Amino acid sequence: MGKQVDASAVRALVGSWPGVEADVKWQDDLVFSVAGKMFCCFCLRGPRAGGIGFKVDDERFLELTDRPGFVPAPYLAKAKWVLVAAPESLPADEFKALLRRSYELVRSKLTKKLQRELAE
């Protein structure tokens, strides 16, 4: 991305996607959800401040965590979440694509009815 990624940049990127809601959880994280299911977590404070966690395809988890800057996300690695400590180090297109894929993965697990409602 080049420049520092902050909470407002992430909100601007994902906030317009259908059904996305944002709220602060665990006092330190800005969590983005679709129909109440998390797909992205921006660390506001603490040792991982400025980092961002998100879900990835099962097949890409090992590939991504082998790359510099990607680590298995604490508490969520079992569910194939990664944490990027410095998201600004990623090319903007890749960063956007990874977040969009996370959204799509979570959305695809919603009931068909909810998916239809989000499509309207």
Tab-separated table of C-alpha atoms in Angstrom:
chain	number	residue	atom	x	y	z
A	1	MET	CA	0.000	0.000	0.000
A	2	GLY	CA	2.950	2.297	0.544
A	3	LYS	CA	1.469	4.676	3.103
A	4	GLN	CA	0.505	3.844	6.674
A	5	VAL	CA	-2.719	1.852	6.896
A	6	ASP	CA	-5.016	3.079	9.650
A	7	ALA	CA	-8.503	2.195	10.841
A	8	SER	CA	-10.150	4.819	8.638
A	9	ALA	CA	-8.398	3.456	5.533
A	10	VAL	CA	-9.625	-0.056	6.293
A	11	ARG	CA	-13.134	1.246	7.027
A	12	ALA	CA	-13.125	3.138	3.706
A	13	LEU	CA	-12.063	-0.001	1.861
A	14	VAL	CA	-14.487	-2.555	3.334
A	15	GLY	CA	-17.273	-0.391	4.751
A	16	SER	CA	-19.256	-0.169	1.528
A	17	TRP	CA	-19.462	-3.920	0.963
A	18	PRO	CA	-22.972	-5.358	1.469
A	19	GLY	CA	-23.844	-6.093	5.085
A	20	VAL	CA	-20.547	-4.935	6.598
A	21	GLU	CA	-20.694	-3.677	10.174
A	22	ALA	CA	-17.832	-2.402	12.313
A	23	ASP	CA	-17.419	-2.310	16.063
A	24	VAL	CA	-14.682	-2.329	18.673
A	25	LYS	CA	-14.228	-5.651	20.454
A	26	TRP	CA	-11.874	-6.666	23.240
A	27	GLN	CA	-11.114	-2.937	23.760
A	28	ASP	CA	-8.238	-3.035	21.274
A	29	ASP	CA	-9.616	-4.280	17.951
A	30	LEU	CA	-11.823	-2.755	15.282
A	31	VAL	CA	-13.708	-5.757	13.934
A	32	PHE	CA	-15.462	-5.841	10.581
A	33	SER	CA	-18.247	-8.393	10.232
A	34	VAL	CA	-20.855	-9.488	7.737
A	35	ALA	CA	-24.130	-10.645	9.320
A	36	GLY	CA	-22.351	-10.830	12.674
A	37	LYS	CA	-19.479	-13.017	11.398
A	38	MET	CA	-15.976	-11.539	11.583
A	39	PHE	CA	-13.881	-11.310	8.447
A	40	CYS	CA	-11.315	-8.634	9.337
A	41	CYS	CA	-9.778	-7.354	12.549
A	42	PHE	CA	-7.673	-4.171	12.753
A	43	CYS	CA	-5.510	-3.868	15.885
A	44	LEU	CA	-5.992	-0.407	17.397
A	45	ARG	CA	-3.740	-0.697	20.467
A	46	GLY	CA	-1.261	-2.980	22.110
A	47	PRO	CA	1.733	-4.905	20.778
A	48	ARG	CA	0.069	-5.588	17.410
A	49	ALA	CA	-1.245	-2.032	16.845
A	50	GLY	CA	-1.584	-1.255	13.148
A	51	GLY	CA	-1.681	-4.923	12.212
A	52	ILE	CA	-4.608	-6.524	10.486
A	53	GLY	CA	-5.954	-10.054	10.708
A	54	PHE	CA	-8.236	-11.740	8.220
A	55	LYS	CA	-9.428	-15.140	7.047
A	56	VAL	CA	-7.739	-16.827	4.076
A	57	ASP	CA	-8.467	-19.874	1.953
A	58	ASP	CA	-7.350	-23.104	3.610
A	59	GLU	CA	-5.077	-23.788	0.615
A	60	ARG	CA	-3.327	-20.418	0.958
A	61	PHE	CA	-2.769	-20.420	4.719
A	62	LEU	CA	0.651	-22.136	4.663
A	63	GLU	CA	1.750	-20.243	1.561
A	64	LEU	CA	0.955	-16.897	3.161
A	65	THR	CA	2.377	-17.685	6.600
A	66	ASP	CA	5.647	-18.675	4.901
A	67	ARG	CA	5.928	-15.142	3.510
A	68	PRO	CA	7.703	-12.396	5.442
A	69	GLY	CA	5.250	-10.184	7.309
A	70	PHE	CA	2.505	-12.811	7.598
A	71	VAL	CA	2.015	-14.884	10.747
A	72	PRO	CA	-0.772	-17.162	11.951
A	73	ALA	CA	-3.256	-14.909	13.749
A	74	PRO	CA	-3.274	-15.401	17.524
A	75	TYR	CA	-6.378	-17.305	18.687
A	76	LEU	CA	-7.716	-17.597	15.131
A	77	ALA	CA	-5.041	-19.539	13.238
A	78	LYS	CA	-7.057	-22.768	13.550
A	79	ALA	CA	-9.763	-21.070	11.489
A	80	LYS	CA	-7.121	-20.100	8.879
A	81	TRP	CA	-6.674	-16.474	9.853
A	82	VAL	CA	-3.411	-14.618	9.270
A	83	LEU	CA	-2.039	-11.432	10.798
A	84	VAL	CA	-0.088	-8.886	8.779
A	85	ALA	CA	1.907	-6.652	11.120
A	86	ALA	CA	2.612	-3.988	8.477
A	87	PRO	CA	-0.180	-4.007	5.888
A	88	GLU	CA	1.337	-0.961	4.184
A	89	SER	CA	4.155	-3.250	2.995
A	90	LEU	CA	1.729	-5.128	0.720
A	91	PRO	CA	0.900	-3.929	-2.782
A	92	ALA	CA	-2.456	-2.109	-2.621
A	93	ASP	CA	-4.121	-4.478	-5.096
A	94	GLU	CA	-3.049	-7.550	-3.141
A	95	PHE	CA	-4.173	-6.040	0.165
A	96	LYS	CA	-7.615	-5.228	-1.248
A	97	ALA	CA	-7.919	-8.669	-2.851
A	98	LEU	CA	-7.024	-10.461	0.397
A	99	LEU	CA	-9.608	-8.503	2.376
A	100	ARG	CA	-12.255	-9.016	-0.303
A	101	ARG	CA	-11.549	-12.758	-0.346
A	102	SER	CA	-11.875	-12.882	3.440
A	103	TYR	CA	-15.261	-11.172	3.155
A	104	GLU	CA	-16.358	-13.616	0.448
A	105	LEU	CA	-15.226	-16.658	2.452
A	106	VAL	CA	-17.216	-15.584	5.491
A	107	ARG	CA	-20.225	-14.493	3.457
A	108	SER	CA	-20.319	-17.852	1.639
A	109	LYS	CA	-20.903	-19.608	4.981
A	110	LEU	CA	-24.051	-17.595	5.707
A	111	THR	CA	-27.463	-19.085	5.091
A	112	LYS	CA	-28.730	-18.847	1.524
A	113	LYS	CA	-31.483	-16.535	2.745
A	114	LEU	CA	-28.976	-14.110	4.286
A	115	GLN	CA	-26.820	-14.250	1.171
A	116	ARG	CA	-29.833	-13.325	-0.975
A	117	GLU	CA	-30.721	-10.453	1.358
A	118	LEU	CA	-27.179	-9.104	1.091
A	119	ALA	CA	-27.338	-9.296	-2.697
A	120	GLU	CA	-30.399	-7.012	-2.833
